[in-house]
Amino acid sequence: EGQRICKIIRDNSRKMSDLIDDLLAFSRLSRTGMSVSSIRMNELVWEVFREVGESVGTASVDFRIGDLPDVRADKTMIRQVWANILSNAVKYSSTRENPKIEVSGQIEGDKAVYSVSDNGVGFDMKYKDKLFGVFQRLHSPKEFSGTGVGLAIVERIVSRHGGEVSADGKVDKGATFCFSLPLEPELK
């Protein structure tokens, strides 16, 4: 019984540590200075996908990436955007027999628009407004791990760059997350 209780304490301590780390990262985003440089987006997305694969396993994922437009932005922050979106795509499509993730991008006017689509569990569009809020989760922690801060971090970073985020999904039909970045940075 003592070992069972110690395991519960240890597991909850890890969850609390993850939550605190995510909250600290979220709060720092408003104060952190930005260092703008040219980003070769295809290279960055492949790097991040490999990193995500090392931590959660992506061997069975059919991962496809189109020709993504390059931009000028804070590379560290944009890396975090890709890490959060791609890890979510892997996580929420992991229950599928043949998980698929497709990354695409194009230039629309004065913005580069990127999208990540998966064939995962998706979500009900009536809850779309909750997706980018802190602590807003559409699935229970028992179904999928996470703190509910990742997409809020994505929204904050993209907003600081002068871009926008959006999402579209259907339950059991997958989801698509999009974000835009100005071709000429409008840093906030």
mmCIF file of N, CA, C and O in Angstrom, residues 17-52:
data_model
loop_
_atom_site.group_PDB
_atom_site.id
_atom_site.type_symbol
_atom_site.label_atom_id
_atom_site.label_comp_id
_atom_site.label_asym_id
_atom_site.label_seq_id
_atom_site.Cartn_x
_atom_site.Cartn_y
_atom_site.Cartn_z
ATOM 1 N N SER A 17 5.247 19.178 -12.087
ATOM 2 C CA SER A 17 6.488 19.736 -12.619
ATOM 3 C C SER A 17 6.325 20.122 -14.084
ATOM 4 O O SER A 17 6.748 21.209 -14.503
ATOM 5 N N ASP A 18 5.699 19.254 -14.877
ATOM 6 C CA ASP A 18 5.450 19.570 -16.290
ATOM 7 C C ASP A 18 4.564 20.795 -16.435
ATOM 8 O O ASP A 18 4.810 21.664 -17.277
ATOM 9 N N LEU A 19 3.537 20.865 -15.613
ATOM 10 C CA LEU A 19 2.623 22.002 -15.665
ATOM 11 C C LEU A 19 3.344 23.299 -15.300
ATOM 12 O O LEU A 19 3.192 24.322 -15.982
ATOM 13 N N ILE A 20 4.148 23.278 -14.267
ATOM 14 C CA ILE A 20 4.893 24.465 -13.853
ATOM 15 C C ILE A 20 5.857 24.888 -14.959
ATOM 16 O O ILE A 20 5.953 26.079 -15.296
ATOM 17 N N ASP A 21 6.555 23.929 -15.555
ATOM 18 C CA ASP A 21 7.472 24.252 -16.655
ATOM 19 C C ASP A 21 6.733 24.910 -17.810
ATOM 20 O O ASP A 21 7.193 25.911 -18.377
ATOM 21 N N ASP A 22 5.580 24.355 -18.177
ATOM 22 C CA ASP A 22 4.799 24.932 -19.280
ATOM 23 C C ASP A 22 4.284 26.325 -18.945
ATOM 24 O O ASP A 22 4.290 27.220 -19.787
ATOM 25 N N LEU A 23 3.833 26.511 -17.714
ATOM 26 C CA LEU A 23 3.344 27.838 -17.308
ATOM 27 C C LEU A 23 4.470 28.874 -17.299
ATOM 28 O O LEU A 23 4.271 30.022 -17.712
ATOM 29 N N LEU A 24 5.639 28.467 -16.843
ATOM 30 C CA LEU A 24 6.781 29.388 -16.862
ATOM 31 C C LEU A 24 7.154 29.747 -18.298
ATOM 32 O O LEU A 24 7.410 30.918 -18.603
ATOM 33 N N ALA A 25 7.158 28.769 -19.180
ATOM 34 C CA ALA A 25 7.454 29.039 -20.592
ATOM 35 C C ALA A 25 6.419 29.980 -21.177
ATOM 36 O O ALA A 25 6.753 30.927 -21.903
ATOM 37 N N PHE A 26 5.158 29.757 -20.853
ATOM 38 C CA PHE A 26 4.080 30.610 -21.356
ATOM 39 C C PHE A 26 4.228 32.048 -20.853
ATOM 40 O O PHE A 26 4.116 33.000 -21.613
ATOM 41 N N SER A 27 4.530 32.206 -19.580
ATOM 42 C CA SER A 27 4.639 33.557 -19.018
ATOM 43 C C SER A 27 5.874 34.293 -19.537
ATOM 44 O O SER A 27 5.851 35.505 -19.712
ATOM 45 N N ARG A 28 6.951 33.557 -19.816
ATOM 46 C CA ARG A 28 8.172 34.195 -20.336
ATOM 47 C C ARG A 28 8.004 34.706 -21.750
ATOM 48 O O ARG A 28 8.737 35.596 -22.178
ATOM 49 N N LEU A 29 7.065 34.149 -22.501
ATOM 50 C CA LEU A 29 6.907 34.530 -23.903
ATOM 51 C C LEU A 29 6.631 36.017 -24.084
ATOM 52 O O LEU A 29 7.018 36.599 -25.086
ATOM 53 N N SER A 30 5.953 36.629 -23.142
ATOM 54 C CA SER A 30 5.632 38.049 -23.260
ATOM 55 C C SER A 30 6.839 38.925 -23.013
ATOM 56 O O SER A 30 6.909 40.043 -23.501
ATOM 57 N N ARG A 31 7.794 38.424 -22.234
ATOM 58 C CA ARG A 31 8.940 39.245 -21.833
ATOM 59 C C ARG A 31 10.208 38.941 -22.608
ATOM 60 O O ARG A 31 11.136 39.736 -22.614
ATOM 61 N N THR A 32 10.262 37.792 -23.242
ATOM 62 C CA THR A 32 11.477 37.372 -23.931
ATOM 63 C C THR A 32 11.708 38.224 -25.175
ATOM 64 O O THR A 32 10.797 38.427 -25.977
ATOM 65 N N GLY A 33 12.929 38.707 -25.318
ATOM 66 C CA GLY A 33 13.285 39.445 -26.528
ATOM 67 C C GLY A 33 13.312 38.504 -27.719
ATOM 68 O O GLY A 33 13.497 37.298 -27.576
ATOM 69 N N MET A 34 13.123 39.077 -28.893
ATOM 70 C CA MET A 34 13.085 38.256 -30.093
ATOM 71 C C MET A 34 14.306 38.546 -30.961
ATOM 72 O O MET A 34 14.711 39.689 -31.108
ATOM 73 N N SER A 35 14.860 37.496 -31.506
ATOM 74 C CA SER A 35 16.012 37.589 -32.384
ATOM 75 C C SER A 35 15.590 37.081 -33.762
ATOM 76 O O SER A 35 15.450 35.870 -33.963
ATOM 77 N N VAL A 36 15.388 37.991 -34.688
ATOM 78 C CA VAL A 36 14.868 37.633 -36.005
ATOM 79 C C VAL A 36 16.009 37.213 -36.931
ATOM 80 O O VAL A 36 17.044 37.871 -37.001
ATOM 81 N N SER A 37 15.775 36.101 -37.623
ATOM 82 C CA SER A 37 16.727 35.625 -38.620
ATOM 83 C C SER A 37 15.943 34.879 -39.702
ATOM 84 O O SER A 37 14.760 34.584 -39.530
ATOM 85 N N SER A 38 16.620 34.575 -40.790
ATOM 86 C CA SER A 38 15.979 33.811 -41.862
ATOM 87 C C SER A 38 15.848 32.358 -41.416
ATOM 88 O O SER A 38 16.776 31.789 -40.848
ATOM 89 N N ILE A 39 14.685 31.788 -41.691
ATOM 90 C CA ILE A 39 14.427 30.402 -41.309
ATOM 91 C C ILE A 39 14.132 29.586 -42.560
ATOM 92 O O ILE A 39 13.219 29.917 -43.323
ATOM 93 N N ARG A 40 14.898 28.532 -42.752
ATOM 94 C CA ARG A 40 14.625 27.575 -43.825
ATOM 95 C C ARG A 40 13.613 26.584 -43.242
ATOM 96 O O ARG A 40 13.972 25.671 -42.514
ATOM 97 N N MET A 41 12.361 26.829 -43.546
ATOM 98 C CA MET A 41 11.267 26.151 -42.852
ATOM 99 C C MET A 41 11.258 24.644 -43.071
ATOM 100 O O MET A 41 10.998 23.899 -42.127
ATOM 101 N N ASN A 42 11.551 24.160 -44.277
ATOM 102 C CA ASN A 42 11.567 22.707 -44.487
ATOM 103 C C ASN A 42 12.590 22.031 -43.572
ATOM 104 O O ASN A 42 12.292 21.010 -42.952
ATOM 105 N N GLU A 43 13.781 22.605 -43.469
ATOM 106 C CA GLU A 43 14.815 22.032 -42.612
ATOM 107 C C GLU A 43 14.372 22.030 -41.151
ATOM 108 O O GLU A 43 14.559 21.045 -40.440
ATOM 109 N N LEU A 44 13.783 23.141 -40.712
ATOM 110 C CA LEU A 44 13.347 23.249 -39.328
ATOM 111 C C LEU A 44 12.275 22.212 -39.005
ATOM 112 O O LEU A 44 12.328 21.544 -37.970
ATOM 113 N N VAL A 45 11.307 22.053 -39.890
ATOM 114 C CA VAL A 45 10.214 21.102 -39.633
ATOM 115 C C VAL A 45 10.748 19.674 -39.573
ATOM 116 O O VAL A 45 10.364 18.903 -38.684
ATOM 117 N N TRP A 46 11.676 19.302 -40.457
ATOM 118 C CA TRP A 46 12.256 17.961 -40.400
ATOM 119 C C TRP A 46 13.026 17.752 -39.099
ATOM 120 O O TRP A 46 12.932 16.693 -38.470
ATOM 121 N N GLU A 47 13.789 18.769 -38.679
ATOM 122 C CA GLU A 47 14.535 18.671 -37.411
ATOM 123 C C GLU A 47 13.578 18.435 -36.250
ATOM 124 O O GLU A 47 13.803 17.558 -35.414
ATOM 125 N N VAL A 48 12.524 19.233 -36.206
ATOM 126 C CA VAL A 48 11.572 19.122 -35.094
ATOM 127 C C VAL A 48 10.866 17.773 -35.132
ATOM 128 O O VAL A 48 10.683 17.134 -34.093
ATOM 129 N N PHE A 49 10.483 17.314 -36.315
ATOM 130 C CA PHE A 49 9.802 16.023 -36.415
ATOM 131 C C PHE A 49 10.709 14.901 -35.901
ATOM 132 O O PHE A 49 10.257 14.006 -35.194
ATOM 133 N N ARG A 50 11.999 14.956 -36.239
ATOM 134 C CA ARG A 50 12.941 13.944 -35.727
ATOM 135 C C ARG A 50 13.040 14.025 -34.205
ATOM 136 O O ARG A 50 13.087 13.007 -33.521
ATOM 137 N N GLU A 51 13.083 15.251 -33.657
ATOM 138 C CA GLU A 51 13.145 15.413 -32.196
ATOM 139 C C GLU A 51 11.891 14.863 -31.527
ATOM 140 O O GLU A 51 11.966 14.194 -30.499
ATOM 141 N N VAL A 52 10.729 15.151 -32.101
ATOM 142 C CA VAL A 52 9.468 14.634 -31.560
ATOM 143 C C VAL A 52 9.503 13.109 -31.602
ATOM 144 O O VAL A 52 9.103 12.440 -30.649
#
